[in-house]
PDB file of C-alpha atoms in Angstrom:
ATOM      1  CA  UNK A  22       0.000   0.000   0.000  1.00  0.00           C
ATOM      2  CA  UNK A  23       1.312   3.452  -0.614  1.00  0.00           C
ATOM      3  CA  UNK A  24       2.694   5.429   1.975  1.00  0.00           C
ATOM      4  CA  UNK A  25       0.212   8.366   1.258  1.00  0.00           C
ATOM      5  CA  UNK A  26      -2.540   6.917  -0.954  1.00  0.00           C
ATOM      6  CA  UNK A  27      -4.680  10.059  -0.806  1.00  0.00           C
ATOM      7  CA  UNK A  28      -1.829  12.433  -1.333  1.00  0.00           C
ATOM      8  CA  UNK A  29      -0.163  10.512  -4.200  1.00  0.00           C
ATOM      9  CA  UNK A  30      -3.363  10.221  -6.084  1.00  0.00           C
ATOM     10  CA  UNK A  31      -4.214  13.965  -5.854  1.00  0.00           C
ATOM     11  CA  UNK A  32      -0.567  14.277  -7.223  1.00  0.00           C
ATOM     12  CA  UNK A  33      -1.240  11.920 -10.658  1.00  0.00           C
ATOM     13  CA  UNK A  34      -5.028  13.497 -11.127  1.00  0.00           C
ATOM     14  CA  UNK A  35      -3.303  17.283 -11.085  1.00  0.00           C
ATOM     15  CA  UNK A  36      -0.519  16.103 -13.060  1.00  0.00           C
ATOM     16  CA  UNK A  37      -3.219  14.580 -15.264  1.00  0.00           C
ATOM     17  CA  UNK A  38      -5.547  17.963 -15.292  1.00  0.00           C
ATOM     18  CA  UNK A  39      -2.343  19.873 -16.322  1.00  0.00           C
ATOM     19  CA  UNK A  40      -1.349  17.203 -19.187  1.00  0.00           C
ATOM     20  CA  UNK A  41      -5.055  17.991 -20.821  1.00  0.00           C
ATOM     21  CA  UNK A  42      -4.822  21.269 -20.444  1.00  0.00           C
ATOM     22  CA  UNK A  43      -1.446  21.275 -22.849  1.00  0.00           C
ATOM     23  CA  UNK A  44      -3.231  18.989 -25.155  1.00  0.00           C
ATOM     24  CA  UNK A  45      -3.334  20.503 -28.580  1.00  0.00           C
ATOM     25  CA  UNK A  46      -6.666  21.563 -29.988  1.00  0.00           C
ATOM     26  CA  UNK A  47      -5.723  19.762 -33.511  1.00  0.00           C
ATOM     27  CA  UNK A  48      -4.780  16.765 -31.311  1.00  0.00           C
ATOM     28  CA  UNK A  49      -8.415  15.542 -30.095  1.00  0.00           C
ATOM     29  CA  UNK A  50      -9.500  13.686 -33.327  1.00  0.00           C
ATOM     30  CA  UNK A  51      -6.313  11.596 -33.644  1.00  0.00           C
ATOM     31  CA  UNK A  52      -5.675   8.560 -32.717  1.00  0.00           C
ATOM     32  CA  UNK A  53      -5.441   7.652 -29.295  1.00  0.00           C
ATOM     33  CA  UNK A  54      -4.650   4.282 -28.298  1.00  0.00           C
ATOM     34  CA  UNK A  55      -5.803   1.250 -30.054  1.00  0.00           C
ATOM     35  CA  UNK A  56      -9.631   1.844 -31.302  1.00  0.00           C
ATOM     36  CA  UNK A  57      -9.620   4.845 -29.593  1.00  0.00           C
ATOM     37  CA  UNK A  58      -8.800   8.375 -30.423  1.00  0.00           C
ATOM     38  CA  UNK A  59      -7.603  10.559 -28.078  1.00  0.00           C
ATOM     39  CA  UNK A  60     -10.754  12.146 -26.616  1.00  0.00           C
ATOM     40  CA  UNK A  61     -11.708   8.838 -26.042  1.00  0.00           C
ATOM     41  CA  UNK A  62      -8.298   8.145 -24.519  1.00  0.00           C
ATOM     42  CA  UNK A  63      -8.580  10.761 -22.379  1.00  0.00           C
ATOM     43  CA  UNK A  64     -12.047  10.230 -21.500  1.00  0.00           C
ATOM     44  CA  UNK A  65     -11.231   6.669 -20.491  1.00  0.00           C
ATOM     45  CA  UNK A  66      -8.752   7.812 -18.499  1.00  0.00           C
ATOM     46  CA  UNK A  67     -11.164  10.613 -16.486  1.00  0.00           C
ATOM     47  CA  UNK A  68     -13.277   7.655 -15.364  1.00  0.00           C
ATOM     48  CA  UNK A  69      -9.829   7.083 -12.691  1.00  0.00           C
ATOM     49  CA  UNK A  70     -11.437  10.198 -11.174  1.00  0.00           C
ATOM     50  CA  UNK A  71     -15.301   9.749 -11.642  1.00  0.00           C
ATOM     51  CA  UNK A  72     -15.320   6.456 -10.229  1.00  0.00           C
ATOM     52  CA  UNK A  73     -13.540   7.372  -7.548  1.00  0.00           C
ATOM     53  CA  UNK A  74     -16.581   9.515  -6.557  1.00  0.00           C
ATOM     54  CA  UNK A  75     -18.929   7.437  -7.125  1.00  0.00           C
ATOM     55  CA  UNK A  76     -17.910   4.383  -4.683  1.00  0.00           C
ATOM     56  CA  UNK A  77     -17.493   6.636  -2.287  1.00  0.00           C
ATOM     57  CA  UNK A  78     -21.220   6.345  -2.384  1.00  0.00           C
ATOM     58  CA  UNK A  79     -21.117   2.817  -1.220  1.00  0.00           C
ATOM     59  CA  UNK A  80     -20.145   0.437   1.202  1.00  0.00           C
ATOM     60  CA  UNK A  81     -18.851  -3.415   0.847  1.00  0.00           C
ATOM     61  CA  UNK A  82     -20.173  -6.290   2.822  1.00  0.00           C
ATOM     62  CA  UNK A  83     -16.630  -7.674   2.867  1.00  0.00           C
ATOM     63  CA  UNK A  84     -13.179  -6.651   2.095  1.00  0.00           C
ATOM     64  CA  UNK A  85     -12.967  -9.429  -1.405  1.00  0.00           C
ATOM     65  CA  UNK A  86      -9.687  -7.332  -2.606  1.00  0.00           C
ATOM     66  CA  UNK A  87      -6.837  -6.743  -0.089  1.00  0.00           C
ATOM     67  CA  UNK A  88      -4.233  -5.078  -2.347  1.00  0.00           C
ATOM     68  CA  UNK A  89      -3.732  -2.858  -5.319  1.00  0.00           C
ATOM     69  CA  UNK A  90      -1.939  -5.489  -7.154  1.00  0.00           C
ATOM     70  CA  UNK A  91      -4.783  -7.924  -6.704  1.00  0.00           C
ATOM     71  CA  UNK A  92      -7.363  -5.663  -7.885  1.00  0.00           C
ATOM     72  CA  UNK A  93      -5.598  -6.433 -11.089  1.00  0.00           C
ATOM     73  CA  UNK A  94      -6.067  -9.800 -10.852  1.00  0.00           C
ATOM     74  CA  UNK A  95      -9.596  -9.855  -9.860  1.00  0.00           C
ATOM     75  CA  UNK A  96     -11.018  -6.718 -11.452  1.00  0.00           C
ATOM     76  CA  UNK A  97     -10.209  -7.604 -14.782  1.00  0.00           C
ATOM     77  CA  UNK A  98     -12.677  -8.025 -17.800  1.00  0.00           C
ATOM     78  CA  UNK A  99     -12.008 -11.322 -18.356  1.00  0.00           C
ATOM     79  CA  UNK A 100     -12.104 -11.857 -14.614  1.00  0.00           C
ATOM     80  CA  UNK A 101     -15.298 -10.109 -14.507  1.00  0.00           C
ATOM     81  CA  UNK A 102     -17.073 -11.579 -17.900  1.00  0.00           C
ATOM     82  CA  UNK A 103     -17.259  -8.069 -19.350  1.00  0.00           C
ATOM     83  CA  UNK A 104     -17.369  -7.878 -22.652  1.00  0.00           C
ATOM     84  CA  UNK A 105     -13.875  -5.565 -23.854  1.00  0.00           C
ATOM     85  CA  UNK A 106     -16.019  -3.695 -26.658  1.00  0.00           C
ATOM     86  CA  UNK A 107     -18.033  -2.541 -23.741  1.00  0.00           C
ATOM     87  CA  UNK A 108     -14.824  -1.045 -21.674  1.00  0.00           C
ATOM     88  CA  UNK A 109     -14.307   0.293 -25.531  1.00  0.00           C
ATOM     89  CA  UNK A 110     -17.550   1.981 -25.770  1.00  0.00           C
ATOM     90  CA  UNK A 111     -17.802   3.492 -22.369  1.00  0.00           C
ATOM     91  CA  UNK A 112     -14.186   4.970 -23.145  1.00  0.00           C
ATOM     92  CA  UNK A 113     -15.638   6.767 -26.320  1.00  0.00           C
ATOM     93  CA  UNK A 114     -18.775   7.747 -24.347  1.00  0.00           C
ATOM     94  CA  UNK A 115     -17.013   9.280 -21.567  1.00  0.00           C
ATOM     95  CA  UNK A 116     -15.053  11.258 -24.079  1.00  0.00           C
ATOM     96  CA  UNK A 117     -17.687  12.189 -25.978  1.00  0.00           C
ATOM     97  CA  UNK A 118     -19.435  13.909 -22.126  1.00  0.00           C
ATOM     98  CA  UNK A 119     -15.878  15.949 -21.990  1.00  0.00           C
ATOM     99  CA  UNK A 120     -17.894  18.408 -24.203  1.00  0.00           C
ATOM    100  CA  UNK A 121     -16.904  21.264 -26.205  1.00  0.00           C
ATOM    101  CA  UNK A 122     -14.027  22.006 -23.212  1.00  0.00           C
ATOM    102  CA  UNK A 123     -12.203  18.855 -22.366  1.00  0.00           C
ATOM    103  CA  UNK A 124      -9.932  20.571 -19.842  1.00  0.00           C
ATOM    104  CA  UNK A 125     -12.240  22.688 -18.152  1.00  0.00           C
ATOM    105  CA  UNK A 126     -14.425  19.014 -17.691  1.00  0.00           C
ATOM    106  CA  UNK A 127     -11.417  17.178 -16.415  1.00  0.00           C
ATOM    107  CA  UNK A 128     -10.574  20.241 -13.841  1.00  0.00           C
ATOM    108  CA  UNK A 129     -14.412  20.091 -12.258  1.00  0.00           C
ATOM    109  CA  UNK A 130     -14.370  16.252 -12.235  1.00  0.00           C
ATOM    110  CA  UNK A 131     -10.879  16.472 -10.647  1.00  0.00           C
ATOM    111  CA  UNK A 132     -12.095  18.895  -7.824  1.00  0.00           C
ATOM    112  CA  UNK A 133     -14.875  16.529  -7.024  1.00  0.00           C
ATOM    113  CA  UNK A 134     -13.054  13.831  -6.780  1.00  0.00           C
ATOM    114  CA  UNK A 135     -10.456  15.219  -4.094  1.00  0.00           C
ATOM    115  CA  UNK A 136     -13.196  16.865  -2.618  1.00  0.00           C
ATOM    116  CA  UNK A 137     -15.063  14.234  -2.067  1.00  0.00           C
ATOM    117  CA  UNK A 138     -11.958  12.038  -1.030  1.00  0.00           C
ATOM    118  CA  UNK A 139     -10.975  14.510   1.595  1.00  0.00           C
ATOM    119  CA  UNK A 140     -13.946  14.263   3.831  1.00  0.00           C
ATOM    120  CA  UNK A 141     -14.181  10.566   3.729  1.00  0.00           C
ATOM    121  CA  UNK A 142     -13.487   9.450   7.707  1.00  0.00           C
ATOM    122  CA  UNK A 143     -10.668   6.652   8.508  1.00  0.00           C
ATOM    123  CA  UNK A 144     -10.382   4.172   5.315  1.00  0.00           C
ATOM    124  CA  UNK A 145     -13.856   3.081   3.943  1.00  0.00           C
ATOM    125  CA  UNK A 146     -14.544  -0.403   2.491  1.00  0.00           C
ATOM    126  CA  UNK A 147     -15.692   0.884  -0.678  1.00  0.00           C
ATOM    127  CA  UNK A 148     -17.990  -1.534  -2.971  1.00  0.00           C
ATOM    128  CA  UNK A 149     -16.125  -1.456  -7.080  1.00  0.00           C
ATOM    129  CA  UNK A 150     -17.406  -3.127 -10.191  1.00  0.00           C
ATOM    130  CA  UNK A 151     -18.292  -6.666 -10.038  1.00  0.00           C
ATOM    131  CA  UNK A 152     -19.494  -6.123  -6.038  1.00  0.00           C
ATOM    132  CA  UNK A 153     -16.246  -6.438  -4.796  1.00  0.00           C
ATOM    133  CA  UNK A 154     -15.394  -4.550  -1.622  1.00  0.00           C
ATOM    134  CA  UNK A 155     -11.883  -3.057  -1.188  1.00  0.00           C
ATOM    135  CA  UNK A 156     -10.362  -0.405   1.573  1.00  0.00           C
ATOM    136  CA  UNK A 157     -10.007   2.773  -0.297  1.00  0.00           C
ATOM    137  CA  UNK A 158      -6.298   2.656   0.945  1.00  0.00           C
ATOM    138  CA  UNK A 159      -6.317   0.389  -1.701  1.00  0.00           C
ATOM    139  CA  UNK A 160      -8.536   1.318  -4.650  1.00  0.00           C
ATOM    140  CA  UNK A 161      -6.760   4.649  -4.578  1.00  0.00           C
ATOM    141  CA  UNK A 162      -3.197   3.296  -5.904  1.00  0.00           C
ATOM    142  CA  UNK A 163      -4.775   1.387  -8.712  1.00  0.00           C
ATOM    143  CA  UNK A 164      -6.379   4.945 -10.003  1.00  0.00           C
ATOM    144  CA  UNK A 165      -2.810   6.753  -9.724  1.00  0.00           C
ATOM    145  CA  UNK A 166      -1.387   3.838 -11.636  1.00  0.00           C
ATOM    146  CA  UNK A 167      -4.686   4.341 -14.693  1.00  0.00           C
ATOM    147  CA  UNK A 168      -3.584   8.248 -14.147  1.00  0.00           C
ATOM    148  CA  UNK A 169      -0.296   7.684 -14.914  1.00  0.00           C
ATOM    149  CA  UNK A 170       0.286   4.836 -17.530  1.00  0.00           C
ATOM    150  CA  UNK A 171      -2.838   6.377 -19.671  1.00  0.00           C
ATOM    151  CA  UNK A 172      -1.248   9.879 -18.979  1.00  0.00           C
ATOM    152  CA  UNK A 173       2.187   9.113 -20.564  1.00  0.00           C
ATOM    153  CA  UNK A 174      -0.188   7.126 -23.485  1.00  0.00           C
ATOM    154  CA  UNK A 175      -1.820  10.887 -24.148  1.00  0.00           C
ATOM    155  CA  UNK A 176       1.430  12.703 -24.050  1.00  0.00           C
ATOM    156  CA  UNK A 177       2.959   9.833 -26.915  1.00  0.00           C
ATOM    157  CA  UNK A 178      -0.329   9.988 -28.857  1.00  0.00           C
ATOM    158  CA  UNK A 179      -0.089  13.904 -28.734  1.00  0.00           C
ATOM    159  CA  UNK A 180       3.382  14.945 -28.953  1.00  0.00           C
ATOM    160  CA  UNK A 181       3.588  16.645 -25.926  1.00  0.00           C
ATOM    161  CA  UNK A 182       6.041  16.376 -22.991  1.00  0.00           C
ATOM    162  CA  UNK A 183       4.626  14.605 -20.282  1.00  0.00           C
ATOM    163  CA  UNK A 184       6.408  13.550 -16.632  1.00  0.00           C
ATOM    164  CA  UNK A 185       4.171  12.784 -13.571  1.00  0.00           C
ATOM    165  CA  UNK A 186       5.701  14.104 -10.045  1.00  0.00           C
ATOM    166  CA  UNK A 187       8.405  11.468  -9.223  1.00  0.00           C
ATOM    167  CA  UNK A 188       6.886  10.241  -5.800  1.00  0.00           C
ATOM    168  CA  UNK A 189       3.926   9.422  -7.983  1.00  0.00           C
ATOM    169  CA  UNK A 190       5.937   8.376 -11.000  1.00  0.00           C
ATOM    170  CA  UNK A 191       7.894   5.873  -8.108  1.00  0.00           C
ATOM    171  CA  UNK A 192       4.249   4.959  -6.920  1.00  0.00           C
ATOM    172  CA  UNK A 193       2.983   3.525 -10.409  1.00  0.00           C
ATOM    173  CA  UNK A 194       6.159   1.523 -11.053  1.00  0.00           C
ATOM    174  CA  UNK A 195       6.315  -0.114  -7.472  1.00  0.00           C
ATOM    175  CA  UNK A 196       2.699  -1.336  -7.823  1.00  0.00           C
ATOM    176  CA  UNK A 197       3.574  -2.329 -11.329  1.00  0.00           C
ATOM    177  CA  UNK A 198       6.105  -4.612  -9.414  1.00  0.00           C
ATOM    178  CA  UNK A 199       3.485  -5.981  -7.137  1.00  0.00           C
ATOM    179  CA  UNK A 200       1.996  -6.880 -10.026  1.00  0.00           C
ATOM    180  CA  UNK A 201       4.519  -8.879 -11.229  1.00  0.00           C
ATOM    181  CA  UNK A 202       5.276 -10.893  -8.564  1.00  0.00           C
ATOM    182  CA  UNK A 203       1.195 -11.642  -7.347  1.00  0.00           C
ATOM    183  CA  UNK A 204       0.954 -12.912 -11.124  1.00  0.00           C
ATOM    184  CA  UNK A 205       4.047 -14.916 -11.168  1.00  0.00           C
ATOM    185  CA  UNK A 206       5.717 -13.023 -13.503  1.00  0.00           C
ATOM    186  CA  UNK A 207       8.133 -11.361 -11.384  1.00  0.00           C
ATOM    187  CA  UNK A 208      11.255 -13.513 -12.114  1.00  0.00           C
ATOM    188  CA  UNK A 209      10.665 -12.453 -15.829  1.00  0.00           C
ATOM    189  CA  UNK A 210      10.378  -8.746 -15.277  1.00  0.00           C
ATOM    190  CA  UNK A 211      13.460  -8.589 -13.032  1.00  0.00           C
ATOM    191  CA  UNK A 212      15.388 -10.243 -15.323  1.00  0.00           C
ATOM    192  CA  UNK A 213      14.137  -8.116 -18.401  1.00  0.00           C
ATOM    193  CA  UNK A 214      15.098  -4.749 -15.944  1.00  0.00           C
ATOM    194  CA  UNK A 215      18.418  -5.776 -15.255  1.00  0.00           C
ATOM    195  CA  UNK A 216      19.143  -6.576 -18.865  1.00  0.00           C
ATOM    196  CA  UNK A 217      19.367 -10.074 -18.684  1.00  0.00           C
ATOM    197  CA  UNK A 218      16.125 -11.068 -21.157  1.00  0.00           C
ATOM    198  CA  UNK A 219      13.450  -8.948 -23.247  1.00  0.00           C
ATOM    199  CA  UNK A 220      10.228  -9.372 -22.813  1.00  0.00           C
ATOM    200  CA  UNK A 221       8.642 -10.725 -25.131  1.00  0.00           C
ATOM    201  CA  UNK A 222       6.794  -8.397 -28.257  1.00  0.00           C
ATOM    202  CA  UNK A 223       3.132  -7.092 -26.504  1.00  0.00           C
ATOM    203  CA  UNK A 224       3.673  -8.150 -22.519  1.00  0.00           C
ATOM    204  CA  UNK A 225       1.727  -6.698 -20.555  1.00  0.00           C
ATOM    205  CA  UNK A 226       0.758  -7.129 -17.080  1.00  0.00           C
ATOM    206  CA  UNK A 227      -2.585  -5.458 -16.954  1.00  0.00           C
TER     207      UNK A 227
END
């Protein structure tokens, strides 16, 4: 778990706001990443702070997902039976509700969101897709990590300079490593770090 989950989100969702706000206008009807373009990109990505507000609306039962890294095991499409065309067209949807000024949509949903987070008492058991319950001590690191891989995809797809605050950066990349390891694939990545092996063409391990 992060050392400051709150404060390291609300460190990758104003990096974010400030990455859309250098977007170039010419930039939003080209391509993305994969079927997406990159208002659906980014509006994909805005969903790390709009869900964030919205399970704060309810509780879990039971804690079913202890860890950041296993979220990504267990919140997963495939995990889930959702249908990846669906994750696709709630992407394009979302960046389609960005309206006529993207940045000025990201900067209220990003004031929501770490209003909302700040007045939440203690650590909530917060209920995510699929029912599963999870502290939001958490669910928050998983959101910084969306933030910040899909932030450095928007900077790529739009030519623009891009580099998240380094105790966020250092954040993303350690839960990356947790995900590694809880998926047995930890060996591999090591190795492939410390130049020993590549990885092989399209790994991923989300």
């Amino acid at each position: 778990m992060s050392a400051d989950p709150v404060g390291i989100f609300a460190g990758a969702a104003d990096s974010f706001a400030d990455l859309v706000g250098r977007l170039p206008a010419a930039s939003w009807d080209g391509p993305g990443l994969g079927e997406w373009d990159l208002r659906a990109l980014v509006g994909h990505t805005t969903r790390s702070l709009i869900t964030v507000s919205a399970y704060l609306q309810t509780t879990a039962a039971r804690e079913d997902v202890t860890s950041a890294a296993e979220y990504y095991v267990k919140v997963t499409p495939a995990a889930l039976g959702i249908d990846p065309a669906a994750v696709a067209q709630r992407g394009r949807q979302a960046g389609r509700d960005l309206g006529e000024d993207p940045a000025a949509s990201v900067a209220s949903l990003l004031a929501r969101a770490r209003a909302d987070v700040d007045v939440v008492p203690d650590d909530p058991l917060i209920e995510v897709i699929g029912g599963l319950g999870i502290r939001l001590s958490n669910y928050l690191p998983t959101r910084t990590f969306e933030l910040v891989v899909h932030g450095l995809d928007i900077a790529r797809a739009a030519g623009v300079d891009y580099a998240p605050p380094a105790e966020v950066l250092a954040d993303a990349v350690r839960l990356a490593a947790d995900i590694a390891v809880i998926s047995d694939r930890g060996p591999q990545v090591l190795l492939a770090l410390t130049g020993r092996v590549a990885l092989p063409p399209g790994f991923s391990l989300v």
